[in-house]
Short mmCIF file of C-alpha atoms and ligand atoms in Angstrom, two decimals:
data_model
loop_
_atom_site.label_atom_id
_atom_site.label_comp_id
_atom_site.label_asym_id
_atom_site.label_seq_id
_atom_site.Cartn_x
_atom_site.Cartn_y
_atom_site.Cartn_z
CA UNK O 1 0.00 0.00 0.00
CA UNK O 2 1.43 3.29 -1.00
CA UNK O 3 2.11 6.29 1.30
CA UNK O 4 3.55 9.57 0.81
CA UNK O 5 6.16 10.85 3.02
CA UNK O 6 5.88 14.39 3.06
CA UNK O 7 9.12 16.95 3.79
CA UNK O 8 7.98 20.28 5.29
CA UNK O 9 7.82 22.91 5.26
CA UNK O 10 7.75 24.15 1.45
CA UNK O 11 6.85 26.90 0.13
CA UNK O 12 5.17 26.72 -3.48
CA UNK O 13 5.69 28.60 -6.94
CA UNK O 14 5.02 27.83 -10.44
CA UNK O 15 2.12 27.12 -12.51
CA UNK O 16 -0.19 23.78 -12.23
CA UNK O 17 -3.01 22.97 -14.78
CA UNK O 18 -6.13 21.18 -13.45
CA UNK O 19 -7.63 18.15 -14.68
CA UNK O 20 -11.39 17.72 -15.92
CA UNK O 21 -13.50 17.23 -13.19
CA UNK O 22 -13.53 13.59 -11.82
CA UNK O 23 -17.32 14.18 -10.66
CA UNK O 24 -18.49 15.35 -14.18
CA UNK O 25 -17.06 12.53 -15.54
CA UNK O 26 -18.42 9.47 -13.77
CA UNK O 27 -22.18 10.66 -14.26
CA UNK O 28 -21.55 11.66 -17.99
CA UNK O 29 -19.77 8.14 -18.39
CA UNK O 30 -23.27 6.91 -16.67
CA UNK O 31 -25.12 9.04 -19.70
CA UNK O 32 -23.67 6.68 -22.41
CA UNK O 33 -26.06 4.42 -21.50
CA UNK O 34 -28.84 5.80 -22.55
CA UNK O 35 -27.98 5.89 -26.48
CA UNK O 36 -27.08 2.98 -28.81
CA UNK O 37 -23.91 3.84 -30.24
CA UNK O 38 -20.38 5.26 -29.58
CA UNK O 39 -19.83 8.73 -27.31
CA UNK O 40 -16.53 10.55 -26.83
CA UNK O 41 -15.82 12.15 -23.24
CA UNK O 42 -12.58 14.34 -23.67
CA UNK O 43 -10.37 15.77 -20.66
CA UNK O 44 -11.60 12.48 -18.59
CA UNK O 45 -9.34 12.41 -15.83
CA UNK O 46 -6.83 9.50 -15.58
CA UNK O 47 -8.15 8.41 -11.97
CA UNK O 48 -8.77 4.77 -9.99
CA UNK O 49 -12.46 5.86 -10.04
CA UNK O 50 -12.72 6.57 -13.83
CA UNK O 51 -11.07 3.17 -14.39
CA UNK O 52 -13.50 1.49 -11.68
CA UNK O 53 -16.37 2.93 -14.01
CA UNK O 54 -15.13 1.41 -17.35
CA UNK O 55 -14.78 -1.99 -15.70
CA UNK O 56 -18.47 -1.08 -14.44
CA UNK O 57 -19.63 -0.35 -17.87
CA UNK O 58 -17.32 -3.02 -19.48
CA UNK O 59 -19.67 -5.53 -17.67
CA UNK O 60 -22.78 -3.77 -18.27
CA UNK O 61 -22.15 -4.91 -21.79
CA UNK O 62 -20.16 -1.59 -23.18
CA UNK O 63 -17.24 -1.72 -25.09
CA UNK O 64 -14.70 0.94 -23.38
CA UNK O 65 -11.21 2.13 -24.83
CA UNK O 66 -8.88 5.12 -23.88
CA UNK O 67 -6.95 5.55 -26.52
CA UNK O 68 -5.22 8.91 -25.49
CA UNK O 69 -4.84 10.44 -22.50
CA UNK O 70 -7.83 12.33 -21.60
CA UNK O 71 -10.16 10.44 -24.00
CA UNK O 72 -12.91 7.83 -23.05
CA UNK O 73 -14.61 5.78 -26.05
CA UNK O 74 -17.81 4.23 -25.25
CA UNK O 75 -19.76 1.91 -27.09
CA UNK O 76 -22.94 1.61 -25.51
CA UNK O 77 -24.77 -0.07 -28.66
CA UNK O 78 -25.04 -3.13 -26.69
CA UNK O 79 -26.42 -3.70 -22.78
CA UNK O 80 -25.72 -7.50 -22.09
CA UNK O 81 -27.18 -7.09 -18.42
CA UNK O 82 -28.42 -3.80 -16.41
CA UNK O 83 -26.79 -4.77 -13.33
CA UNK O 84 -24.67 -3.04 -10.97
CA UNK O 85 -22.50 -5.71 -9.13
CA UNK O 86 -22.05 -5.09 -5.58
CA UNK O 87 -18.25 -5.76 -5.84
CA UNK O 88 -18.01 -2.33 -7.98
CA UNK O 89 -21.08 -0.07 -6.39
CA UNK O 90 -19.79 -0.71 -2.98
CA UNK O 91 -16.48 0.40 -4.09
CA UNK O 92 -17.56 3.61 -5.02
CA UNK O 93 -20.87 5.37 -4.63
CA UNK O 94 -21.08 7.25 -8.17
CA UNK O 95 -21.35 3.97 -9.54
CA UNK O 96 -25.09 4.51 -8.31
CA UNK O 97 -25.94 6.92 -11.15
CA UNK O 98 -26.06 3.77 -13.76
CA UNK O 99 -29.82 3.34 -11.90
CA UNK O 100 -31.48 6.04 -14.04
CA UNK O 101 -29.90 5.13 -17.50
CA UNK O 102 -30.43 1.66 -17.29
CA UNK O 103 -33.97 1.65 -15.78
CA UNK O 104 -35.03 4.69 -18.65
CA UNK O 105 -33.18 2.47 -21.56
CA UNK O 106 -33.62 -1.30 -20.53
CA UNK O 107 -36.92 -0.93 -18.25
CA UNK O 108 -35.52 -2.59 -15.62
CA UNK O 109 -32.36 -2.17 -13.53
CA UNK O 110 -30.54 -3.88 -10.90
CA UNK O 111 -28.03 -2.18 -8.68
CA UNK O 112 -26.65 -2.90 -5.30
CA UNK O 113 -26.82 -0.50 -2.57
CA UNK O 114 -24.31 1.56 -1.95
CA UNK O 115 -24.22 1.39 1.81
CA UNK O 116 -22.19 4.12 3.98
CA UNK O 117 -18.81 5.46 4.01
CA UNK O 118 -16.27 7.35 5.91
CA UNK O 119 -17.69 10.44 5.31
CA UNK O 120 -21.42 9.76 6.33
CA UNK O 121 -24.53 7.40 6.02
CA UNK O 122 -25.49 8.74 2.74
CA UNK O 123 -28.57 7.04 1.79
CA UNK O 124 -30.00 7.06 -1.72
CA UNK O 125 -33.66 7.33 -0.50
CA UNK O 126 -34.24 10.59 -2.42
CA UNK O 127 -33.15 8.84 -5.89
CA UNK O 128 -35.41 6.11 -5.41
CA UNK O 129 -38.44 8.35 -4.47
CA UNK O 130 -37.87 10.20 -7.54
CA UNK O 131 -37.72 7.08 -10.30
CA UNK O 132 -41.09 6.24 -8.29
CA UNK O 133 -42.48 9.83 -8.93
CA UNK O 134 -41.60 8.91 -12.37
CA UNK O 135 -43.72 5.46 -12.01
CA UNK O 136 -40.53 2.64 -11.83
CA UNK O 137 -41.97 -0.04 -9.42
CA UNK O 138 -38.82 -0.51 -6.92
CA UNK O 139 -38.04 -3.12 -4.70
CA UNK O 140 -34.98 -3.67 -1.76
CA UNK O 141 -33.84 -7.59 -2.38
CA UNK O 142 -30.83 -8.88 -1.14
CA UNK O 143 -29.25 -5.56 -1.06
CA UNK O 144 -30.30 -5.09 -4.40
CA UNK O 145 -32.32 -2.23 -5.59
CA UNK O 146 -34.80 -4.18 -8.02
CA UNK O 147 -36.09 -0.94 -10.61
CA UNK O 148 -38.98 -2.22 -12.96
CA UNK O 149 -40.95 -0.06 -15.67
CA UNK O 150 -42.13 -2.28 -18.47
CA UNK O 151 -44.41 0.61 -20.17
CA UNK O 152 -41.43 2.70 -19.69
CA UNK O 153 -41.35 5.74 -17.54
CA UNK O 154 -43.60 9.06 -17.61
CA UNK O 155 -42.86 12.39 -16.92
CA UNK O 156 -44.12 13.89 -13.38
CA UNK O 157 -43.06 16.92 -10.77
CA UNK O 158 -40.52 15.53 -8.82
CA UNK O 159 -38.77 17.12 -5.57
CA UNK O 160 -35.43 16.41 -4.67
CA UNK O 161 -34.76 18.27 -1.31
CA UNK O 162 -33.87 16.13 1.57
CA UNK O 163 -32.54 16.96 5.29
CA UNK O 164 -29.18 18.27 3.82
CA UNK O 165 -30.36 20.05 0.52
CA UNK O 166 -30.39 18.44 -2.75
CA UNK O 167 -28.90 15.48 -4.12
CA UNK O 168 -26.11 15.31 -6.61
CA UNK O 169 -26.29 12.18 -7.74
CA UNK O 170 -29.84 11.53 -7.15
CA UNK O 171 -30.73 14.74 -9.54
CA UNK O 172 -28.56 12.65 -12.21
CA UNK O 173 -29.96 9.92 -11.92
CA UNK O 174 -33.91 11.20 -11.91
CA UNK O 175 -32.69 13.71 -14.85
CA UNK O 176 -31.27 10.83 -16.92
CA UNK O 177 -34.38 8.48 -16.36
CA UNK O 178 -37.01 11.64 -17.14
CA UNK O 179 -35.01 12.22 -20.69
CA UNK O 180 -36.87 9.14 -22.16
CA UNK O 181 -40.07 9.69 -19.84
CA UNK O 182 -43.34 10.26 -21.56
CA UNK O 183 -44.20 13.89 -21.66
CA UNK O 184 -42.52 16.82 -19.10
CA UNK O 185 -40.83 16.41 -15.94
CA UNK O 186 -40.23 19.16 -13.98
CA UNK O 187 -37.62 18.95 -11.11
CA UNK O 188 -37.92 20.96 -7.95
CA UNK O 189 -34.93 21.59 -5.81
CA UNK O 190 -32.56 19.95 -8.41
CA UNK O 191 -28.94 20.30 -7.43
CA UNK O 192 -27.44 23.36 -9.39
CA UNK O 193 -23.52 21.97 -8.60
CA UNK O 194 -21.48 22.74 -11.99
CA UNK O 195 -21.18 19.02 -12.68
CA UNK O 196 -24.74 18.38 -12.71
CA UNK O 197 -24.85 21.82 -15.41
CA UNK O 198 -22.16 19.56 -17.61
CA UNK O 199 -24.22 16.57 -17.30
CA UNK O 200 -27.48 18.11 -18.46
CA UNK O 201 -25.65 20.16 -21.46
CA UNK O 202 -23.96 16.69 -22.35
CA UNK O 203 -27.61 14.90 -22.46
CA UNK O 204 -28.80 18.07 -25.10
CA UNK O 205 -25.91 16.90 -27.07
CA UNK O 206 -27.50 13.80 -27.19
CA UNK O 207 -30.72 15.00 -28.18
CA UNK O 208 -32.51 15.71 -24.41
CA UNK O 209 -34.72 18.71 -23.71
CA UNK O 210 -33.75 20.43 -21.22
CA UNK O 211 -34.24 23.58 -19.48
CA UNK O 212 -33.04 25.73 -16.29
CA UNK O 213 -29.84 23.96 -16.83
CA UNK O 214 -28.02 25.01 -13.34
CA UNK O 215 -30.51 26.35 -11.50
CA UNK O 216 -32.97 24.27 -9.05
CA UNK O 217 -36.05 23.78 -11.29
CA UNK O 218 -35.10 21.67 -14.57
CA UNK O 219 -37.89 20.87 -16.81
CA UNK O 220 -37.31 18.02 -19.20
CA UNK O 221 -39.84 16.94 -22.05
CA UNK O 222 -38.79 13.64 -22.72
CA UNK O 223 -38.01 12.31 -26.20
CA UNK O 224 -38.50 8.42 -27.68
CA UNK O 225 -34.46 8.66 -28.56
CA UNK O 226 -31.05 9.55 -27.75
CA UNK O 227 -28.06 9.77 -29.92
CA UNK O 228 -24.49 9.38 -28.93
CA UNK O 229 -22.03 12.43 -28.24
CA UNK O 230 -18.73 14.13 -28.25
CA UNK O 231 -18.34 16.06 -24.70
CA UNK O 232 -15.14 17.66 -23.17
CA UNK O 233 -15.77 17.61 -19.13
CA UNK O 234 -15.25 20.62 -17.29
CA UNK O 235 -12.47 21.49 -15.46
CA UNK O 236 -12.43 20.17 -11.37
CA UNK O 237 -13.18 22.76 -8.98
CA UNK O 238 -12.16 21.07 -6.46
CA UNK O 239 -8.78 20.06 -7.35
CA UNK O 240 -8.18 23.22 -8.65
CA UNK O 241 -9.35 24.67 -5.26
CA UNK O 242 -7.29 22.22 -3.31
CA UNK O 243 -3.83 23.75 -5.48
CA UNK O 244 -5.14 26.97 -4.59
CA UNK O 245 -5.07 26.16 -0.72
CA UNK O 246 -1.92 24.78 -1.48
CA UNK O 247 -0.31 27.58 -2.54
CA UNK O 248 -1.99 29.93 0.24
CA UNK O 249 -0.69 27.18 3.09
CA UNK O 250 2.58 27.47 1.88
CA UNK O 251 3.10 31.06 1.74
CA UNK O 252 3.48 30.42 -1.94
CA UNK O 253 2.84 32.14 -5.47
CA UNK O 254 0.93 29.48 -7.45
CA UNK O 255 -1.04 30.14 -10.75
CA UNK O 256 -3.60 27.22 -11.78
CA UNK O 257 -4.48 27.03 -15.00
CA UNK O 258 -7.82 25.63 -16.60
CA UNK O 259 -9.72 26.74 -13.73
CA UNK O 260 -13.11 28.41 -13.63
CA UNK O 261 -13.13 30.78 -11.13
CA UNK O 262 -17.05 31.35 -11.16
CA UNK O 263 -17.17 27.88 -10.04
CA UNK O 264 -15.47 28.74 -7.16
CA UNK O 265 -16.55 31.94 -5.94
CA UNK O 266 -17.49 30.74 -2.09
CA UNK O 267 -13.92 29.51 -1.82
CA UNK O 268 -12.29 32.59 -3.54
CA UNK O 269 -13.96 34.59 -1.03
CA UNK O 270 -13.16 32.28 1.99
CA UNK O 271 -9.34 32.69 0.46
CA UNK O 272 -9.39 36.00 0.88
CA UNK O 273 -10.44 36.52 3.94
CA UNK O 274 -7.44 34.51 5.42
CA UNK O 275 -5.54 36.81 3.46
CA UNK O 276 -4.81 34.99 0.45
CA UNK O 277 -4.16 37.39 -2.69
CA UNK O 278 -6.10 35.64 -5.32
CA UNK O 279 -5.74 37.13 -8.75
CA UNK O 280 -8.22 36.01 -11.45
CA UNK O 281 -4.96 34.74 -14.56
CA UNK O 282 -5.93 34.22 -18.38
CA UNK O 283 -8.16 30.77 -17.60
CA UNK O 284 -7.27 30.35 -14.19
CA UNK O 285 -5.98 32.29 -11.35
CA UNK O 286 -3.14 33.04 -9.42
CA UNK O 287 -3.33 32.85 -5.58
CA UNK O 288 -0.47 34.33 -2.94
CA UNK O 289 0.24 34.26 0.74
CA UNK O 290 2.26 37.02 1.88
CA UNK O 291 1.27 37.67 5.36
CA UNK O 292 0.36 35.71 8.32
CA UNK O 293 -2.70 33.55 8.03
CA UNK O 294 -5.97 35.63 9.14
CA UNK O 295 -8.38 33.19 10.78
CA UNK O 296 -12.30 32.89 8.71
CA UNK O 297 -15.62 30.46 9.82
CA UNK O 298 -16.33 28.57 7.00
CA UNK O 299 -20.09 26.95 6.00
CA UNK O 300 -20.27 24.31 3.50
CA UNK O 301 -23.52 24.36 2.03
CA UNK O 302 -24.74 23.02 -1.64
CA UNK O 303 -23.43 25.08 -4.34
CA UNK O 304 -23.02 27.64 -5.14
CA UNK O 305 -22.11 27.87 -0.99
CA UNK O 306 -18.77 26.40 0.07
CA UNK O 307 -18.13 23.26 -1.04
CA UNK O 308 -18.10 20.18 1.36
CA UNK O 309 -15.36 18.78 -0.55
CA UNK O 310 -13.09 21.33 0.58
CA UNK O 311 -13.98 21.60 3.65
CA UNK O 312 -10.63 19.98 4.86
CA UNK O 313 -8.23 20.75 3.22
CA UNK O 314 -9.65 24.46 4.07
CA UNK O 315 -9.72 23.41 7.80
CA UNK O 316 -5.48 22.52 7.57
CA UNK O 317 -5.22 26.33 6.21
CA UNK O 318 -7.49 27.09 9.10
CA UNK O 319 -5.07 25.26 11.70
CA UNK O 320 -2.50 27.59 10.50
CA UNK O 321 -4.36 30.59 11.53
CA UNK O 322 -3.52 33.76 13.76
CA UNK O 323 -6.92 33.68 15.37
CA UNK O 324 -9.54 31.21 15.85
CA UNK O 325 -12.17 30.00 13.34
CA UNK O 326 -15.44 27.74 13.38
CA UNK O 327 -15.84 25.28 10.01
CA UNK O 328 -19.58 23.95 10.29
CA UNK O 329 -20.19 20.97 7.60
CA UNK O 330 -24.04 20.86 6.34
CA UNK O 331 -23.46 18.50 3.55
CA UNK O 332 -22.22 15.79 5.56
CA UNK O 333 -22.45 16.53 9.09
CA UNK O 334 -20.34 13.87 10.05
CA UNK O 335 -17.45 14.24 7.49
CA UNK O 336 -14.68 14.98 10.16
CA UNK O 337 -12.57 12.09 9.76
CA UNK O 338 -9.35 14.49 9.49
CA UNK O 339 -9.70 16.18 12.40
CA UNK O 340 -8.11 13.43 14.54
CA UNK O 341 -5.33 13.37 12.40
CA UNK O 342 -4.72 16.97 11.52
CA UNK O 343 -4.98 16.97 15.52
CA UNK O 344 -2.05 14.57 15.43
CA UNK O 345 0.23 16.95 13.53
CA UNK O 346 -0.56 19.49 16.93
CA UNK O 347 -3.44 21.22 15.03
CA UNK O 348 -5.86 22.23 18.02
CA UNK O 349 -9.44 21.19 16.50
CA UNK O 350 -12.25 20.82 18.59
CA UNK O 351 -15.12 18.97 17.32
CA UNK O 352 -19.08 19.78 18.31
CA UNK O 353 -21.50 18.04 16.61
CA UNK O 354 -21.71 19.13 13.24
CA UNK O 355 -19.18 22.13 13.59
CA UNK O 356 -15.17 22.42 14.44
CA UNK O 357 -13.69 24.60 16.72
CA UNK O 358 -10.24 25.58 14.99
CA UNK O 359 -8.10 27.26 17.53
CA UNK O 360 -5.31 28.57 15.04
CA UNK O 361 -1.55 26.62 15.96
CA UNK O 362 1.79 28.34 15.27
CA UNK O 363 3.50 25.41 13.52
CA UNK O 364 2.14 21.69 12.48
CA UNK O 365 4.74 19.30 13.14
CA UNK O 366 5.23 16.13 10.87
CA UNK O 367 3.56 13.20 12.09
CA UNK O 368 2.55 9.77 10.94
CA UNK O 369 -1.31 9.76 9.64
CA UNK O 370 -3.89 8.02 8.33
CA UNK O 371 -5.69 8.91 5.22
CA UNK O 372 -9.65 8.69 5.77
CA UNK O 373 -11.06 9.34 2.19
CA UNK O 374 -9.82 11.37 -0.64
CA UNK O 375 -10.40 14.80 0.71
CA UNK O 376 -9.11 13.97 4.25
CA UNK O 377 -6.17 13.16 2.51
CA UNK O 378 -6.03 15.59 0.36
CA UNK O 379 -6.17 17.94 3.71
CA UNK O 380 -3.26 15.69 5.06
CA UNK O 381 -1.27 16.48 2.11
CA UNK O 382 -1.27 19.95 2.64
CA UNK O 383 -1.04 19.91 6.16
CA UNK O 384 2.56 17.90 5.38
CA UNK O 385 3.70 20.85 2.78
CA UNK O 386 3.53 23.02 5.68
CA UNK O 387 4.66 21.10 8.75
CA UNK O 388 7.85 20.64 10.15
CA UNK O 389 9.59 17.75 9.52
CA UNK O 390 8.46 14.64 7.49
CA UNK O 391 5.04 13.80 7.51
CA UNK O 392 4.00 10.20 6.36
CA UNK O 393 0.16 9.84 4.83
CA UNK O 394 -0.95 6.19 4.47
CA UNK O 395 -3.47 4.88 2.28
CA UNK O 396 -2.70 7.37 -0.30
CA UNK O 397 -4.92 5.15 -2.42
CA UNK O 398 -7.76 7.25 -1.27
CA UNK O 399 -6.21 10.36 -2.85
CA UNK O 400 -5.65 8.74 -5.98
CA UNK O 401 -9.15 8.12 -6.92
CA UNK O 402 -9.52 11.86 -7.50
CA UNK O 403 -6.52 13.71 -8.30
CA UNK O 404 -4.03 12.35 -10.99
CA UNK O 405 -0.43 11.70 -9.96
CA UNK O 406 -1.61 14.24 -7.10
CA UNK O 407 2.69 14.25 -5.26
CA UNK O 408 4.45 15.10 -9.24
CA UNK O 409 2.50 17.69 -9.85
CA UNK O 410 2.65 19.70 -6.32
CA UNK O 411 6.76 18.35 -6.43
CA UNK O 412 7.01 20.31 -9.61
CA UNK O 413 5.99 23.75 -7.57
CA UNK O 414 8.33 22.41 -5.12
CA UNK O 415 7.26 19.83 -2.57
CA UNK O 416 8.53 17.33 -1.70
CA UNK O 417 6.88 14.28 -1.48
CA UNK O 418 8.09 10.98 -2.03
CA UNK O 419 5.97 7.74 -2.97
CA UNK O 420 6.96 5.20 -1.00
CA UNK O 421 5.58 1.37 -1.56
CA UNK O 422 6.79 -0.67 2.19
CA UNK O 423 4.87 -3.27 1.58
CA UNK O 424 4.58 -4.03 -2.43
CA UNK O 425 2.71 -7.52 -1.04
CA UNK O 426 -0.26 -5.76 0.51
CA UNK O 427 -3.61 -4.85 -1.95
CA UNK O 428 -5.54 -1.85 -0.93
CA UNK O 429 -8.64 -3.19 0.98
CA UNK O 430 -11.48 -3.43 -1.10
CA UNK O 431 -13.44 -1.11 1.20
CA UNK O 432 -16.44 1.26 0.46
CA UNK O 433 -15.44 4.63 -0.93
CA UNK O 434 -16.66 8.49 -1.39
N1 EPU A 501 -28.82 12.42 0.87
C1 EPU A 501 -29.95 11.84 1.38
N2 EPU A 501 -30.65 10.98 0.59
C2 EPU A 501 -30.30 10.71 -0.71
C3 EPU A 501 -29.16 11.33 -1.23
C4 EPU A 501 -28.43 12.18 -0.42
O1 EPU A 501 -30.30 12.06 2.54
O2 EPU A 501 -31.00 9.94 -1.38
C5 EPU A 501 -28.02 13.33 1.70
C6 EPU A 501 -26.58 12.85 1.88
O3 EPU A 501 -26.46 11.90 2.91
C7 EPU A 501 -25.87 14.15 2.16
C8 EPU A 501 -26.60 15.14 1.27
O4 EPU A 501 -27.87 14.56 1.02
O5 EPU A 501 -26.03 14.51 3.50
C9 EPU A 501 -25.91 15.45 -0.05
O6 EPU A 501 -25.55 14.24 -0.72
P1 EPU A 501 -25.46 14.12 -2.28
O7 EPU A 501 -26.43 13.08 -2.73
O8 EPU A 501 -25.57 15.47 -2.91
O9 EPU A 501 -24.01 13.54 -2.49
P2 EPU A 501 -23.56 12.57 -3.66
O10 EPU A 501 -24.33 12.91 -4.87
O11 EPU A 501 -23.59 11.16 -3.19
C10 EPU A 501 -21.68 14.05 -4.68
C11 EPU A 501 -20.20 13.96 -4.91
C12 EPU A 501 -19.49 14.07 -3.57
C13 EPU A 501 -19.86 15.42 -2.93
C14 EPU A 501 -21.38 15.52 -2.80
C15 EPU A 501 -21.86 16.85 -2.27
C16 EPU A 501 -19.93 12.61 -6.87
C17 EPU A 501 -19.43 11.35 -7.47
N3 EPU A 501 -19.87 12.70 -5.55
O12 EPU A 501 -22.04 12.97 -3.85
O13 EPU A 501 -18.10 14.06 -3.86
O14 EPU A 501 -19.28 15.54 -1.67
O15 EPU A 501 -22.00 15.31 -4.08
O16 EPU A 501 -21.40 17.88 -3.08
O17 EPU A 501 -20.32 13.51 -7.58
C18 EPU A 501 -15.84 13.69 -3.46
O18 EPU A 501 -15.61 13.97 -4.66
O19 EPU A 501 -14.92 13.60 -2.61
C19 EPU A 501 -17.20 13.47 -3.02
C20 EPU A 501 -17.50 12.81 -1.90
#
C-alpha cells in the first residue's frame, strides 16, 4: 500500500493545470447508457475511479477504450445485463448513477446499494423516491435495488430536497431516467452543482430537452431517442481549489491554470479573507500568501455555498491561523474524519457536533497519519507541505481516486513528497469509498 512521506515545510511557486472534473465525468460516463452507439468524453481524468467505471460499464455490456490520455470511447450499442454488481457499487458510490440510464433504456435495472462510508450514512432514499415519482416499481432484495418499468417511464413533478439540501447524484440519476419519460418532468430543488450543469448540457448533445440547466427547477420533455455524443468535461473545482489552498498554506505564489473561477466563488472569497491574494490569470488564477494567516468560519452548504469537498483541506489552512475559526459541515455533518489526524500533527481542533472549533496553531509538526477518504487526505497532504519535519500519509490510495499523480505535480511547484511502496505484497482493501 502506497504512502507519501511528506518533507515540510515548502513553500510553493510555479504554474499547475487542473484536470477535468472527476465528478463530471463518472455521471456523464453513466449518460452513455442511454444511447445505442459510440460517445466521446474528452479531458476524462486519468483516476482509480474513472477506471473502476469502465470496468463497471465493461460488464454492463459496453465496449470501453482510452486511446489517449484524456479520452474515453464508449460503445454503448449493446447492454448485455443492467446490473450493478455489488463488488463495484460498494467500491464507489457514483457507480449509483447507472440506476437512471439503465432503468429509462432497458426498463428494468438492478443495482446494489451503496451502503455508507467514511464520510457519512449517505442514503440514496431521495433517488429512489424520484424514479417512483416517475412510475418505476422498486423493490430492496438482497441488497439489491430491483427498478422495474415495463411501459417505460412518464414524466411527473418531482422534488429532490432532503434533510441536507439536494442530491447530486440523485438529480442525475432522476434527470437521466425523465429524458426518455413520456411527456414533461419538472424537477424541484434539483442540485445546481457545476457538474450536474455539464451533465445536463452533455444529455442536449445527445438530443434531451432540457431547461433551467443550473438552477434548481429543470424541466425536461422527454423524447423516444437519444443519440451518442462528443463532450469535453469541465475542469475540477475542487482540485483546482485544493492547489489553490496549497499555494496559500505554503506562503506560496501558485497560478492554476484551466480553472473556472465562477465555479469557485465561495472559496475565492473564503481565500481571501485569510488573506490569500487571489488574482483572477488568463483561464485560471493566481493565488499568494504574503502575510500571516488571518483566521475565517467557514459553512459548506450546496453550491453555489462552500463546497463540502473542501472543507478539509480548508480546515489545515485554518489550523495555520492567527486567530480562531469555526468550520460547520451541512453537507455531511459527520465528514470529520481528518480532524483526529490533523490533531495529530498538533493542530488544536475541537469537534461539536456538526461544527469544528479551529483554535489557530503556530507550527504543524510532521507526524505519521492516516488517510480517511480522498479529501481527508487531500487535507493531510497539505497539512505535510507546511509542517515541520516529514510527515508520512498512508493509504494514499484514497487520494488517488480523485486527483491524478496528485505528489508530481505539487513536487514540480516544489514539494517534496516521495511515494513510497513498504509493503509491495499488501492490496488496498477493497473497502467502500466516497
Ligand atoms: N442524501 C440523502 N438521501 C439521498 C441522497 C443524499 O439524505 O438519497 C443526503 C446525503 O447523505 C448528504 C446530502 O444529502 O447529507 C448530499 O448528498 P449528495 O447526494 O448530494 O451527495 P452525492 O451525490 O452522493 C456528490 C459527490 C461528492 C460530494 C457531494 C456533495 C460525486 C461522485 N460525488 O455525492 O463528492 O461531496 O456530491 O457535493 O459527484 C468527493 O468527490 O470527494 C465526493 C464525496
Amino acid at each position: 500500500m502506497d504512502i507519501f512521506c511528506i518533507q515540510g515545510p515548502v513553500r510553493l511557486s510555479g504554474q499547475v493545470t487542473v484536470n477535468g472534473a472527476k465528478n463530471a465525468t463518472l455521471p456523464i460516463m453513466a449518460a452513455t447508457l442511454l444511447a445505442e452507439g459510440v460517445s466521446q468524453i474528452r479531458h476524462a481524468p486519468d483516476l482509480a475511479d474513472v477506471s473502476l467505471f469502465c470496468k463497471l460499464l465493461r460488464e454492463l455490456g459496453c465496449k470501453v477504450e482510452r486511446p489517449r490520455k484524456g479520452l474515453l470511447v464508449i460503445d454503448a450499442t449493446k447492454i448485455d445485463r443492467p446490473f450493478g454488481d455489488y463488488e463495484i457499487v460498494r467500491r464507489m458510490r457514483a457507480s449509483i448513477c447507472i440506476l437512471g440510464p439503465l432503468l429509462a433504456r432497458c426498463r428494468h435495472a438492478e443495482v446494489s446499494m451503496p451502503g455508507g462510508c467514511a464520510i457519512g450514512d449517505r442514503p440514496v432514499d431521495i433517488h429512489l423516491c424520484g424514479l417512483q415519482a416517475l412510475g418505476a416499481k422498486i423493490e430492496l432484495k438482497g441488497g439489491y435495488i430491483i427498478a422495474d418499468a415495463p411501459n417505460g417511464l412518464t414524466g411527473t413533478e418531482v422534488f429532490l430536497g432532503g434533510p441536507f439540501g439536494s442530491t447530486v447524484l440523485g438529480t442525475a440519476n432522476v434527470m437521466m431516467a425523465a429524458t426518455l419519460a413520456k411527456g414533461r418532468t419538472v424537477i424541484e430543488s434539483a442540485a445546481c452543482e457545476p457538474e450536474i450543469a455539464d451533465l445536463a448540457r452533455c444529455l442536449r448533445k445527445m438530443g434531451a430537452r432540457i431547461s433551467g440547466i443550473g438552477s434548481p427547477r429543470l424541466v425536461i420533455d422527454g423524447v423516444k431517442q437519444l443519440r451518442p455524443f462528443k463532450h469535453t468535461v469541465i475542469p475540477d473545482r475542487i482540485e483546482a481549489g485544493t492547489f489553490m489552498i496549497a499555494s496559500a498554506i505554503t506562503g506560496g505564489h501558485v497560478t492554476v491554470k484551466n480553472c473556472r473561477l465562477e465555479h469557485l466563488m465561495a472559496v475565492v472569497e473564503k481565500l481571501r479573507a485569510t488573506g490569500a491574494i487571489v488574482e483572477p490569470d488568463g483561464d485560471g488564477c493566481t493565488v499568494s500568501m504574503e502575510g500571516p494567516i488571518r483566521p475565517t468560519d467557514i459553512t459548506t452548504l450546496p453550491y453555489p455555498g462552500f463546497p463540502t469537498d473542501l472543507q478539509a483541506q480548508f480546515m489545515a489552512l485554518l489550523a495555520l491561523a492567527k486567530g480562531n475559526s469555526v468550520v460547520v459541515e451541512k453537507v455531511f455533518p459527520d465528514r470529520f474524519m481528518h480532524v483526529a489526524e490533523l490533531n495529530r500533527m498538533a493542530a488544536n481542533l475541537r469537534k461539536e457536533g456538526p461544527a469544528v472549533l479551529v483554535t489557530g496553531v503556530k507550527e504543524l509538526i510532521a507526524a505519521p497519519v492516516m488517510a480517511s477518504d480522498l479529501r481527508a487526505s487531500a487535507a493531510l497532504v497539505l497539512a505535510g507541505l507546511a509542517a515541520k519535519g516529514v510527515t508520512t500519509v498512508n493509504r494514499v490510495y484514497h487520494i488517488d481516486r480523485g486527483y491524478e499523480r496528485i505528489e508530481q505535480r505539487l513536487n514540480a511547484l516544489g514539494a517534496k513528497i516521495f511515494r513510497e511502496n513498504p509493503d509491495a505484497k499488501t492490496e488496498p482493501p477493497q473497502t467502500e469509498r466516497d
